[in-house]
Coordinates of C-alpha atoms in Angstrom, one line a residue:
X1 CA 120.8 79.9 55.5
X2 CA 123.9 81.0 53.8
X3 CA 125.9 78.2 55.5
X4 CA 123.3 75.6 54.5
X5 CA 123.5 76.7 50.9
X6 CA 127.3 76.7 51.0
X7 CA 127.3 73.2 52.4
X8 CA 125.0 71.9 49.8
X9 CA 127.1 73.5 47.0
X10 CA 130.3 72.1 48.4
X11 CA 129.1 68.5 49.3
X12 CA 126.3 67.7 46.7
X13 CA 127.7 67.5 43.1
X14 CA 124.4 67.1 41.3
X15 CA 122.7 69.9 43.3
X16 CA 125.6 72.2 42.5
X17 CA 125.6 71.5 38.8
X18 CA 121.9 71.8 38.5
X19 CA 122.1 75.2 40.2
X20 CA 124.9 76.4 37.8
X21 CA 122.6 75.4 34.9
X22 CA 119.5 76.9 36.4
X23 CA 121.2 80.3 37.2
X24 CA 122.8 80.5 33.7
X25 CA 119.3 80.0 32.2
X26 CA 117.8 82.5 34.6
X27 CA 120.4 85.1 33.8
X28 CA 119.9 84.6 30.1
X29 CA 116.0 85.0 30.6
X30 CA 116.6 88.3 32.5
X31 CA 119.1 89.3 29.8
X32 CA 116.5 88.7 27.1
X33 CA 113.8 90.5 28.9
X34 CA 115.8 93.6 29.6
X35 CA 116.8 93.9 26.0
X36 CA 120.2 94.7 24.3
X37 CA 120.5 98.2 25.8
X38 CA 121.2 96.9 29.2
X39 CA 124.5 95.4 29.8
X40 CA 124.0 92.1 31.8
X41 CA 127.3 90.2 31.3
X42 CA 128.5 90.7 34.9
X43 CA 125.6 88.7 36.2
X44 CA 126.7 85.6 34.2
X45 CA 129.6 85.5 36.6
X46 CA 127.3 84.1 39.3
X47 CA 127.1 80.6 38.0
X48 CA 130.7 80.8 36.8
X49 CA 132.0 81.8 40.1
X50 CA 130.0 78.9 41.8
X51 CA 131.7 76.5 39.4
X52 CA 135.1 78.1 39.8
X53 CA 134.8 78.0 43.7
X54 CA 133.2 74.6 44.3
X55 CA 133.9 72.7 41.2
X56 CA 136.7 71.7 38.7
X57 CA 138.1 73.4 35.6
X58 CA 136.0 71.4 33.2
X59 CA 132.7 72.3 34.8
X60 CA 133.9 76.0 35.0
X61 CA 134.7 75.9 31.2
X62 CA 131.3 74.4 30.5
X63 CA 129.6 77.0 32.6
X64 CA 131.6 79.8 30.6
X65 CA 130.6 78.1 27.3
X66 CA 126.9 77.9 28.3
X67 CA 126.9 81.6 29.4
X68 CA 128.6 82.6 26.1
X69 CA 126.1 80.6 24.0
X70 CA 123.1 82.0 25.9
X71 CA 124.4 85.6 25.3
X72 CA 125.0 84.8 21.7
X73 CA 121.4 83.4 21.2
X74 CA 119.9 86.4 22.9
X75 CA 121.9 88.7 20.6
X76 CA 120.7 86.8 17.6
X77 CA 117.1 87.1 18.6
X78 CA 117.3 90.7 19.8
X79 CA 117.0 92.3 16.4
X80 CA 120.1 94.4 17.1
X81 CA 122.8 94.5 14.5
X82 CA 126.4 96.0 14.6
X83 CA 127.8 98.0 11.7
X84 CA 130.5 95.4 11.4
X85 CA 129.3 91.7 11.4
X86 CA 132.5 90.7 13.2
X87 CA 131.8 92.9 16.2
X88 CA 129.7 90.1 17.8
X89 CA 132.6 87.7 17.6
X90 CA 134.8 90.3 19.2
X91 CA 132.3 90.9 22.0
X92 CA 131.8 87.3 22.7
X93 CA 135.5 86.6 22.7
X94 CA 136.1 89.5 25.2
X95 CA 133.3 88.1 27.4
X96 CA 135.0 84.6 27.4
X97 CA 138.4 86.0 28.2
X98 CA 136.8 88.1 31.0
X99 CA 135.0 85.1 32.5
X100 CA 138.2 83.0 32.3
X101 CA 140.2 85.7 34.1
X102 CA 137.7 85.9 36.9
X103 CA 137.4 82.1 37.2
X104 CA 141.3 81.9 37.3
X105 CA 141.6 84.4 40.1
X106 CA 138.9 82.6 42.1
X107 CA 140.9 79.3 41.5
X108 CA 144.0 81.1 42.9
X109 CA 142.1 82.5 45.9
X110 CA 140.6 79.1 46.7
X111 CA 143.9 77.3 46.4
X112 CA 145.6 80.0 48.7
X113 CA 142.8 79.6 51.2
X114 CA 142.9 75.8 51.2
X115 CA 146.7 76.0 51.7
X116 CA 146.4 78.4 54.7
X117 CA 143.6 76.2 56.1
X118 CA 145.8 73.1 55.8
X119 CA 148.8 75.0 57.4
X120 CA 146.5 76.0 60.3
X121 CA 145.5 72.3 60.8
X122 CA 149.0 70.8 60.6
X123 CA 151.9 70.6 63.0
X124 CA 154.8 72.2 61.2
X125 CA 157.4 69.7 62.4
X126 CA 155.8 66.3 62.0
X127 CA 153.1 67.2 59.5
X128 CA 150.6 65.5 61.9
X129 CA 147.2 67.1 62.8
X130 CA 147.6 69.8 65.5
X131 CA 145.4 70.4 68.5
X132 CA 143.0 72.5 66.5
X133 CA 142.5 69.8 64.0
X134 CA 142.2 67.2 66.7
X135 CA 139.5 69.2 68.5
X136 CA 137.5 69.6 65.2
X137 CA 137.9 66.0 64.3
X138 CA 136.6 65.0 67.8
X139 CA 133.6 67.3 67.5
X140 CA 132.8 65.8 64.1
X141 CA 133.1 62.2 65.4
X142 CA 131.1 63.0 68.4
X143 CA 128.3 64.4 66.4
X144 CA 128.3 61.5 63.9
X145 CA 128.6 58.9 66.6
X146 CA 125.1 59.9 68.0
X147 CA 123.7 58.0 65.1
X148 CA 126.4 55.2 64.8
X149 CA 126.6 54.4 68.4
X150 CA 130.1 53.0 68.1
X151 CA 132.7 52.6 70.7
X152 CA 135.4 55.3 70.4
X153 CA 139.0 55.2 71.9
X154 CA 140.9 58.3 72.8
X155 CA 144.7 57.7 73.3
X156 CA 147.2 60.0 74.8
X157 CA 150.9 59.1 74.2
X158 CA 154.0 60.7 76.0
X159 CA 157.5 59.8 75.0
X160 CA 159.7 58.6 77.9
X161 CA 163.2 59.9 77.9
X162 CA 162.7 62.5 75.3
X163 CA 164.0 65.4 77.5
X164 CA 167.4 63.5 77.9
X165 CA 167.7 63.4 74.1
X166 CA 167.2 67.2 73.9
X167 CA 169.6 67.8 76.6
X168 CA 172.4 65.4 75.6
X169 CA 172.1 65.2 71.9
X170 CA 170.5 68.5 71.0
X171 CA 167.2 69.7 69.6
X172 CA 168.0 68.6 66.1
X173 CA 168.1 65.0 67.3
X174 CA 165.0 65.6 69.3
X175 CA 163.2 66.8 66.2
X176 CA 164.3 63.7 64.4
X177 CA 162.8 61.6 67.2
X178 CA 159.5 63.4 67.0
X179 CA 159.4 63.1 63.2
X180 CA 160.3 59.4 63.1
X181 CA 157.7 58.7 65.9
X182 CA 155.1 60.7 64.1
X183 CA 155.7 58.7 61.0
X184 CA 155.5 55.5 63.0
X185 CA 152.0 56.6 64.4
X186 CA 150.8 57.3 60.9
X187 CA 151.8 53.9 59.6
X188 CA 150.4 52.0 62.6
X189 CA 147.1 53.7 62.8
X190 CA 146.2 54.2 59.1
X191 CA 142.4 53.7 59.7
X192 CA 142.3 56.0 62.6
X193 CA 140.0 59.0 62.6
X194 CA 142.7 61.4 63.6
X195 CA 146.4 61.3 64.7
X196 CA 147.8 64.5 66.2
X197 CA 150.7 66.1 68.0
X198 CA 149.2 68.0 70.8
X199 CA 152.3 69.1 72.7
X200 CA 156.1 69.0 72.7
X201 CA 156.4 65.1 72.9
X202 CA 152.7 64.4 73.4
X203 CA 150.5 62.7 70.8
X204 CA 146.9 61.9 70.6
X205 CA 144.8 59.3 68.6
X206 CA 141.2 58.8 67.9
X207 CA 140.2 55.2 67.0
X208 CA 136.6 54.5 65.8
X209 CA 134.6 51.3 66.2
X210 CA 137.0 49.8 68.6
X211 CA 136.3 47.5 71.7
X212 CA 138.6 46.5 74.6
X213 CA 140.0 43.5 72.8
X214 CA 140.7 45.5 69.7
X215 CA 142.3 48.2 71.7
X216 CA 144.7 45.6 73.2
X217 CA 145.6 44.2 69.8
X218 CA 146.3 47.8 68.5
X219 CA 148.6 48.4 71.6
X220 CA 150.6 45.3 70.8
X221 CA 150.9 46.1 67.2
X222 CA 152.1 49.6 68.0
X223 CA 154.7 48.3 70.5
X224 CA 156.0 46.0 67.9
X225 CA 156.4 48.7 65.4
X226 CA 158.0 50.9 67.9
X227 CA 160.6 48.3 68.7
X228 CA 161.2 47.7 65.0
X229 CA 161.7 51.4 64.4
X230 CA 165.0 51.4 66.4
X231 CA 164.2 54.5 68.3
X232 CA 164.6 52.8 71.6
X233 CA 168.1 51.4 70.6
X234 CA 169.3 54.6 69.1
X235 CA 168.0 57.1 71.5
X236 CA 166.9 55.2 74.6
X237 CA 163.4 56.5 74.4
X238 CA 160.1 54.6 74.9
X239 CA 156.5 55.8 75.3
X240 CA 153.6 55.6 77.9
X241 CA 150.0 55.5 76.7
X242 CA 146.6 55.9 78.2
X243 CA 143.6 54.9 76.2
X244 CA 140.0 55.6 77.2
X245 CA 137.2 53.6 75.4
X246 CA 133.9 55.4 75.4
X247 CA 130.5 53.9 74.7
X248 CA 129.3 57.5 74.4
X249 CA 131.7 60.3 73.9
X250 CA 131.7 63.1 76.3
X251 CA 130.5 66.4 74.8
X252 CA 133.8 68.0 75.8
X253 CA 137.0 67.1 74.1
X254 CA 138.8 68.2 77.3
X255 CA 137.0 65.8 79.4
X256 CA 137.7 62.8 77.0
X257 CA 141.4 63.7 76.6
X258 CA 141.6 64.2 80.5
X259 CA 140.5 60.6 81.1
X260 CA 143.1 59.3 78.6
X261 CA 145.7 61.7 80.0
X262 CA 145.1 60.5 83.6
X263 CA 145.6 56.8 82.4
X264 CA 148.8 57.9 80.7
X265 CA 150.2 59.4 83.9
X266 CA 149.2 56.3 85.8
X267 CA 151.2 54.2 83.4
X268 CA 154.2 56.5 84.0
X269 CA 153.9 56.1 87.8
X270 CA 153.9 52.3 87.4
X271 CA 157.3 52.4 85.7
X272 CA 156.7 54.0 82.2
X273 CA 157.0 52.3 78.9
X274 CA 153.5 50.7 79.2
X275 CA 149.9 51.3 78.4
X276 CA 146.8 51.4 80.5
X277 CA 143.4 50.9 78.8
X278 CA 140.1 51.5 80.5
X279 CA 136.5 51.5 79.3
X280 CA 134.0 54.2 80.3

């Protein structure tokens, strides 16, 4: 139930903003019913917190403004008056500052959590997706493809000659090779669902809505970009790739990658620097 509500608030803008308005009005109604003797300000934080966590600064400011106006209207109709007429303005000012402080703290917490999530999903060296992100992307694509019924390709790429670069030129040059190859992959497969580094010199790609002919065209394009990159001339490396095309993705990501991995190793056995594509 809570997960469903969280998903609705995060993904449906209209629903989220209607909820913010309704909760603000509801809190105001309860505040009015309970009378001025009961402090109710903290409950106005509910719609403000929703706005701060799921929406932008403008919407949060509007939620704060709405809560403040509702409180002021309730005060004006309560029949309660302070000894000094300026007290009401002080009180509403303090409430607005309090609301903004809470909203700001929620913004900072959300930003920190998003940054940590991003760090947990990215390979620190190449900035590609890591294995965890690849697995999550696969699960999402597998679920969505039950409706779309598209062909999906899983590719595993392994660099040929990378160990020699590390051994003879050092790890800094090896890192340079990985970074440049990762950038090459990102540029070559801009429309792919996911590009990831899943091991030392091993990479994985998910390509959506692709048939055998399209897979061959992609492989040729990638080979051309690789030759143009100069990695082979500078470091003597190449790559072997296995690509499995599925009409229906296996439920297990391990099974899907195993098929592509097996094809990749077959390409190495046949002389490396080549690609084997197979439909399943």
